[in-house]
Amino acid sequence: MIRLHAVSHHFGERPVLEGLDLTLSERRIAVVGGNGSGKSTFARLLNGLLVPERGQVLVEGLDTRKDARAIRRKVGFVFQNPDHQIVLPTVEEDLAFGLKNLKLPPADISTRVTAVLRRYGLEDFRHHPAHLLSGGQKQLLALSSVLVMEPRYIVFDEPTTLLDLRNKRRLAQAIHELPQTAIVVSHDLELLRDFDRVLVFDAGRVVVDDVPSVALDAYVRMMA
Amino acid sequence: MSLGLYLHRVSPVHAVPAGAKMLALLAAGTGLLLFPSLPVLSGALVATLGLYALARLRPREVAPVFRLSAFVLVPLFALHALVSGWEPALVAVLRLAVLMLLATLVSLTTRASDMLDALERALRPLARFGLNPARLGLLLSLTLRFIPLLATWLREIQEAQRVRGLDRNPVAVLVPLLVKTLRTADTLADAIDARCFDPEEPS
Amino acid sequence: MKTRDLVHVALFAALMAALGLLPPLALPFIPVPITAQTLGVMLAGSILGARKGFLSLLLFHLLVAAGLPLLAGGNGGLGVYVGPTGGFFVGFLPAAFLIGWLTERAWSRLSVPLAFAINVLGGICVLYAVGIPWLAVVAKLPLAKAAWGSLVFVPGDCVKAALAASAAVTLKRAWPLIQPPRSASPAVPPPSST
């Protein structure tokens, strides 16, 4: 469970988040909102990439202000552009990067890497240079590199924005099948239809918090 | 890492550790600088070619590497010959040729990763300057990962500016490239931190 | 160093390599084509500052010395360092450092002319101060001849210094990274950093 208590944040003079009080416990939580509504900032609060100016973010009771390292083991993060999050030159090295940071023994690293490669059909690309993968494969690699660390929560920041329709569906399927809690920031409403809960952001506040059938319609009306 | 000049063979030259080869190169360079006579240089040239044979490198494989050096050596020989006669010209150019041959031999017979390990050890004293040797590995890999990406961005931005007629204006290419690079740096740093990297840890 | 600083160092080393892939630019009135790589040196110094700029070029040198063909024209390996132009490559390091050091000190009043002067000082004076004696010793040329021969590159390098200065001043407005030394005000945190 992730809790936010009276969270506010500014960039310079501009408020980006104001007075958020939320408890996130559903398995599939969607976050929607216009550009600049604060949803990307919100996503970065959840694993301590950003610490709020005021208020507290607690992940299973741990405060992101004090326990960022422990929290990052629990909360994985998939960014919008896989090119900006694939760190190492080959598929295998990139998958192993997080596991080495967790100080796992080499044998465990190898086992986990093999398992995740098989799960997403990337076995043939094990020693492949990451920059030669297709856009869809890159996004799957980015997701795999996070999954391989076995986090309990995964935050996605607009993961399908740069993908074509087929790869959007493939990623949607992959997210659907995750055993973990997923918190997905997205403009891709189709992806969010079967979620448990939708938060609609506007000007740094949550203006609608409901099931998709209600919240997504409200959001579409808001944007009209 | 498969990039680089390395050519794989099983040979005594390949077997010598990278650090030893680089020290030997340094010694040879100093020696040739101190004793630049035609007999010494001829002997050194024969010995160097002998080492190439010992390393089982065929002339045909090695030729492209030397084409670049020839661009420098041929005009230099002509200049020296004009100014001070053919014998000093031969000494100057032969010394350079032997040195470049030896240095290239080291590069051809040593894996880039072994070379980097040796260089890393040589750079240990620089740790004081803020270069944590344990972080060097990540830096090298990150650089290798982003070279092809930056080359692609550069091409894309050039093409975009060509459409606007700005491709003859280098600032119109450079500034977007730099902004894109710095923006990527921010996300990339977040992505590295999100995967539990600790920049301060000595490990 | 923070993760973001490490990333800057690595990305500018990659930028050096990407600039080496640009076809050399042929300018009218100059017989020798100019390559974009000294531009990378100037940019590293004037955008990242002394320490990160220097480390970024050191990283680039390590990859070249290890045998990767990253210098303009596909040049690389240890042969580069024993060759006649080796001094110009080694000079990248002090050049970037000096450009960064001076840029940090001039930061609050950095203008295009000032940045140009800094880039000329570091990217031309320092670079040539290392490169020319090296050329003279390695190629057994008299110092004066080596210096005269290098002068053909000066106009091209001045163009690069002007480009780097203009880019650096634009970037200072769009994306300031350098903090002036001993400033009392706390650094403004960039969006989305830890």
mmCIF file of N, CA and C in Angstrom, chain C residues 5-70:
data_model
loop_
_atom_site.group_PDB
_atom_site.id
_atom_site.type_symbol
_atom_site.label_atom_id
_atom_site.label_comp_id
_atom_site.label_asym_id
_atom_site.label_seq_id
_atom_site.Cartn_x
_atom_site.Cartn_y
_atom_site.Cartn_z
ATOM 1 N N ASP C 5 25.578 13.782 -12.789
ATOM 2 C CA ASP C 5 26.903 14.225 -13.232
ATOM 3 C C ASP C 5 27.616 13.127 -14.007
ATOM 4 N N LEU C 6 27.500 11.889 -13.513
ATOM 5 C CA LEU C 6 28.105 10.758 -14.229
ATOM 6 C C LEU C 6 27.523 10.662 -15.637
ATOM 7 N N VAL C 7 26.209 10.831 -15.724
ATOM 8 C CA VAL C 7 25.547 10.730 -17.021
ATOM 9 C C VAL C 7 26.022 11.847 -17.953
ATOM 10 N N HIS C 8 26.181 13.057 -17.422
ATOM 11 C CA HIS C 8 26.702 14.150 -18.261
ATOM 12 C C HIS C 8 28.072 13.809 -18.811
ATOM 13 N N VAL C 9 28.935 13.289 -17.947
ATOM 14 C CA VAL C 9 30.295 12.942 -18.373
ATOM 15 C C VAL C 9 30.237 11.918 -19.515
ATOM 16 N N ALA C 10 29.418 10.898 -19.351
ATOM 17 C CA ALA C 10 29.343 9.839 -20.365
ATOM 18 C C ALA C 10 28.711 10.354 -21.663
ATOM 19 N N LEU C 11 27.651 11.148 -21.544
ATOM 20 C CA LEU C 11 26.963 11.612 -22.757
ATOM 21 C C LEU C 11 27.827 12.572 -23.577
ATOM 22 N N PHE C 12 28.637 13.382 -22.905
ATOM 23 C CA PHE C 12 29.503 14.264 -23.691
ATOM 24 C C PHE C 12 30.666 13.504 -24.327
ATOM 25 N N ALA C 13 31.116 12.419 -23.689
ATOM 26 C CA ALA C 13 32.109 11.570 -24.353
ATOM 27 C C ALA C 13 31.482 10.955 -25.606
ATOM 28 N N ALA C 14 30.215 10.542 -25.501
ATOM 29 C CA ALA C 14 29.523 9.991 -26.663
ATOM 30 C C ALA C 14 29.313 11.069 -27.727
ATOM 31 N N LEU C 15 29.078 12.299 -27.271
ATOM 32 C CA LEU C 15 28.910 13.416 -28.217
ATOM 33 C C LEU C 15 30.199 13.648 -29.013
ATOM 34 N N MET C 16 31.340 13.550 -28.323
ATOM 35 C CA MET C 16 32.632 13.675 -29.016
ATOM 36 C C MET C 16 32.715 12.653 -30.146
ATOM 37 N N ALA C 17 32.334 11.424 -29.844
ATOM 38 C CA ALA C 17 32.404 10.367 -30.847
ATOM 39 C C ALA C 17 31.434 10.648 -31.992
ATOM 40 N N ALA C 18 30.216 11.119 -31.657
ATOM 41 C CA ALA C 18 29.232 11.397 -32.701
ATOM 42 C C ALA C 18 29.728 12.528 -33.606
ATOM 43 N N LEU C 19 30.370 13.542 -33.022
ATOM 44 C CA LEU C 19 30.898 14.638 -33.835
ATOM 45 C C LEU C 19 32.022 14.151 -34.750
ATOM 46 N N GLY C 20 32.740 13.118 -34.312
ATOM 47 C CA GLY C 20 33.798 12.543 -35.145
ATOM 48 C C GLY C 20 33.253 11.868 -36.396
ATOM 49 N N LEU C 21 31.962 11.541 -36.372
ATOM 50 C CA LEU C 21 31.347 10.888 -37.535
ATOM 51 C C LEU C 21 30.932 11.903 -38.599
ATOM 52 N N LEU C 22 30.846 13.194 -38.199
ATOM 53 C CA LEU C 22 30.472 14.214 -39.178
ATOM 54 C C LEU C 22 31.536 14.283 -40.259
ATOM 55 N N PRO C 23 31.131 14.374 -41.505
ATOM 56 C CA PRO C 23 32.150 14.541 -42.550
ATOM 57 C C PRO C 23 32.871 15.859 -42.323
ATOM 58 N N PRO C 24 34.191 15.861 -42.494
ATOM 59 C CA PRO C 24 34.939 17.101 -42.287
ATOM 60 C C PRO C 24 34.378 18.211 -43.167
ATOM 61 N N LEU C 25 34.302 19.392 -42.589
ATOM 62 C CA LEU C 25 33.681 20.531 -43.269
ATOM 63 C C LEU C 25 34.729 21.239 -44.132
ATOM 64 N N ALA C 26 34.465 21.397 -45.416
ATOM 65 C CA ALA C 26 35.392 22.129 -46.284
ATOM 66 C C ALA C 26 34.950 23.582 -46.366
ATOM 67 N N LEU C 27 35.840 24.506 -45.984
ATOM 68 C CA LEU C 27 35.491 25.920 -46.014
ATOM 69 C C LEU C 27 36.259 26.597 -47.144
ATOM 70 N N PRO C 28 35.701 27.624 -47.737
ATOM 71 C CA PRO C 28 36.454 28.333 -48.761
ATOM 72 C C PRO C 28 37.690 29.006 -48.150
ATOM 73 N N PHE C 29 38.741 29.184 -48.902
ATOM 74 C CA PHE C 29 39.996 29.854 -48.527
ATOM 75 C C PHE C 29 40.873 29.038 -47.577
ATOM 76 N N ILE C 30 40.372 27.909 -47.079
ATOM 77 C CA ILE C 30 41.212 27.135 -46.163
ATOM 78 C C ILE C 30 41.517 25.784 -46.810
ATOM 79 N N PRO C 31 42.791 25.497 -47.025
ATOM 80 C CA PRO C 31 43.124 24.276 -47.766
ATOM 81 C C PRO C 31 42.842 22.988 -46.999
ATOM 82 N N VAL C 32 42.815 23.075 -45.641
ATOM 83 C CA VAL C 32 42.657 21.855 -44.853
ATOM 84 C C VAL C 32 41.214 21.772 -44.340
ATOM 85 N N PRO C 33 40.538 20.646 -44.541
ATOM 86 C CA PRO C 33 39.173 20.548 -44.028
ATOM 87 C C PRO C 33 39.192 20.550 -42.502
ATOM 88 N N ILE C 34 38.147 21.137 -41.900
ATOM 89 C CA ILE C 34 38.120 21.134 -40.437
ATOM 90 C C ILE C 34 37.165 20.050 -39.942
ATOM 91 N N THR C 35 37.525 19.425 -38.829
ATOM 92 C CA THR C 35 36.658 18.403 -38.255
ATOM 93 C C THR C 35 35.938 18.998 -37.053
ATOM 94 N N ALA C 36 34.859 18.352 -36.667
ATOM 95 C CA ALA C 36 34.010 18.931 -35.623
ATOM 96 C C ALA C 36 34.483 18.586 -34.215
ATOM 97 N N GLN C 37 35.541 17.770 -34.095
ATOM 98 C CA GLN C 37 35.826 17.248 -32.758
ATOM 99 C C GLN C 37 36.353 18.288 -31.769
ATOM 100 N N THR C 38 37.164 19.249 -32.235
ATOM 101 C CA THR C 38 37.586 20.285 -31.271
ATOM 102 C C THR C 38 36.386 21.094 -30.803
ATOM 103 N N LEU C 39 35.355 21.156 -31.640
ATOM 104 C CA LEU C 39 34.105 21.785 -31.221
ATOM 105 C C LEU C 39 33.545 21.062 -29.991
ATOM 106 N N GLY C 40 33.609 19.735 -30.000
ATOM 107 C CA GLY C 40 33.156 18.937 -28.861
ATOM 108 C C GLY C 40 33.931 19.273 -27.597
ATOM 109 N N VAL C 41 35.245 19.501 -27.756
ATOM 110 C CA VAL C 41 36.081 19.852 -26.606
ATOM 111 C C VAL C 41 35.598 21.172 -26.004
ATOM 112 N N MET C 42 35.356 22.158 -26.897
ATOM 113 C CA MET C 42 34.925 23.474 -26.421
ATOM 114 C C MET C 42 33.561 23.376 -25.741
ATOM 115 N N LEU C 43 32.648 22.592 -26.336
ATOM 116 C CA LEU C 43 31.306 22.453 -25.772
ATOM 117 C C LEU C 43 31.356 21.769 -24.408
ATOM 118 N N ALA C 44 32.169 20.714 -24.298
ATOM 119 C CA ALA C 44 32.267 20.000 -23.022
ATOM 120 C C ALA C 44 32.716 20.952 -21.925
ATOM 121 N N GLY C 45 33.750 21.751 -22.210
ATOM 122 C CA GLY C 45 34.241 22.690 -21.211
ATOM 123 C C GLY C 45 33.214 23.754 -20.883
ATOM 124 N N SER C 46 32.607 24.360 -21.934
ATOM 125 C CA SER C 46 31.774 25.522 -21.641
ATOM 126 C C SER C 46 30.363 25.145 -21.208
ATOM 127 N N ILE C 47 29.950 23.895 -21.357
ATOM 128 C CA ILE C 47 28.616 23.518 -20.882
ATOM 129 C C ILE C 47 28.689 22.738 -19.567
ATOM 130 N N LEU C 48 29.687 21.862 -19.447
ATOM 131 C CA LEU C 48 29.766 21.036 -18.235
ATOM 132 C C LEU C 48 30.643 21.652 -17.143
ATOM 133 N N GLY C 49 31.524 22.588 -17.501
ATOM 134 C CA GLY C 49 32.459 23.118 -16.515
ATOM 135 C C GLY C 49 33.750 22.309 -16.490
ATOM 136 N N ALA C 50 34.705 22.760 -15.657
ATOM 137 C CA ALA C 50 36.064 22.213 -15.700
ATOM 138 C C ALA C 50 36.129 20.724 -15.377
ATOM 139 N N ARG C 51 35.551 20.340 -14.245
ATOM 140 C CA ARG C 51 35.753 18.989 -13.748
ATOM 141 C C ARG C 51 35.052 17.966 -14.634
ATOM 142 N N LYS C 52 33.759 18.193 -14.887
ATOM 143 C CA LYS C 52 33.016 17.222 -15.686
ATOM 144 C C LYS C 52 33.488 17.236 -17.147
ATOM 145 N N GLY C 53 33.840 18.428 -17.651
ATOM 146 C CA GLY C 53 34.339 18.518 -19.024
ATOM 147 C C GLY C 53 35.629 17.734 -19.182
ATOM 148 N N PHE C 54 36.533 17.899 -18.215
ATOM 149 C CA PHE C 54 37.808 17.176 -18.252
ATOM 150 C C PHE C 54 37.574 15.664 -18.184
ATOM 151 N N LEU C 55 36.734 15.238 -17.243
ATOM 152 C CA LEU C 55 36.481 13.797 -17.082
ATOM 153 C C LEU C 55 35.845 13.214 -18.338
ATOM 154 N N SER C 56 34.973 13.990 -18.958
ATOM 155 C CA SER C 56 34.314 13.520 -20.152
ATOM 156 C C SER C 56 35.335 13.267 -21.273
ATOM 157 N N LEU C 57 36.320 14.164 -21.408
ATOM 158 C CA LEU C 57 37.345 13.957 -22.436
ATOM 159 C C LEU C 57 38.301 12.851 -22.062
ATOM 160 N N LEU C 58 38.541 12.704 -20.747
ATOM 161 C CA LEU C 58 39.390 11.596 -20.308
ATOM 162 C C LEU C 58 38.732 10.263 -20.675
ATOM 163 N N LEU C 59 37.441 10.198 -20.473
ATOM 164 C CA LEU C 59 36.684 8.987 -20.815
ATOM 165 C C LEU C 59 36.776 8.717 -22.321
ATOM 166 N N PHE C 60 36.615 9.760 -23.094
ATOM 167 C CA PHE C 60 36.729 9.636 -24.554
ATOM 168 C C PHE C 60 38.121 9.109 -24.937
ATOM 169 N N HIS C 61 39.154 9.664 -24.292
ATOM 170 C CA HIS C 61 40.520 9.214 -24.581
ATOM 171 C C HIS C 61 40.733 7.748 -24.229
ATOM 172 N N LEU C 62 40.143 7.316 -23.113
ATOM 173 C CA LEU C 62 40.298 5.917 -22.709
ATOM 174 C C LEU C 62 39.765 5.001 -23.803
ATOM 175 N N LEU C 63 38.613 5.358 -24.353
ATOM 176 C CA LEU C 63 38.018 4.513 -25.389
ATOM 177 C C LEU C 63 38.875 4.527 -26.653
ATOM 178 N N VAL C 64 39.427 5.684 -26.993
ATOM 179 C CA VAL C 64 40.300 5.766 -28.172
ATOM 180 C C VAL C 64 41.570 4.946 -27.934
ATOM 181 N N ALA C 65 42.172 5.123 -26.744
ATOM 182 C CA ALA C 65 43.410 4.405 -26.446
ATOM 183 C C ALA C 65 43.173 2.907 -26.422
ATOM 184 N N ALA C 66 41.960 2.505 -26.035
ATOM 185 C CA ALA C 66 41.658 1.073 -25.983
ATOM 186 C C ALA C 66 41.450 0.498 -27.380
ATOM 187 N N GLY C 67 41.447 1.336 -28.393
ATOM 188 C CA GLY C 67 41.389 0.819 -29.754
ATOM 189 C C GLY C 67 40.109 1.112 -30.503
ATOM 190 N N LEU C 68 39.181 1.867 -29.912
ATOM 191 C CA LEU C 68 37.960 2.175 -30.652
ATOM 192 C C LEU C 68 38.235 3.313 -31.637
ATOM 193 N N PRO C 69 37.766 3.172 -32.870
ATOM 194 C CA PRO C 69 38.086 4.171 -33.903
ATOM 195 C C PRO C 69 37.165 5.382 -33.828
ATOM 196 N N LEU C 70 37.287 6.181 -32.770
ATOM 197 C CA LEU C 70 36.316 7.252 -32.522
ATOM 198 C C LEU C 70 36.797 8.637 -32.929
#
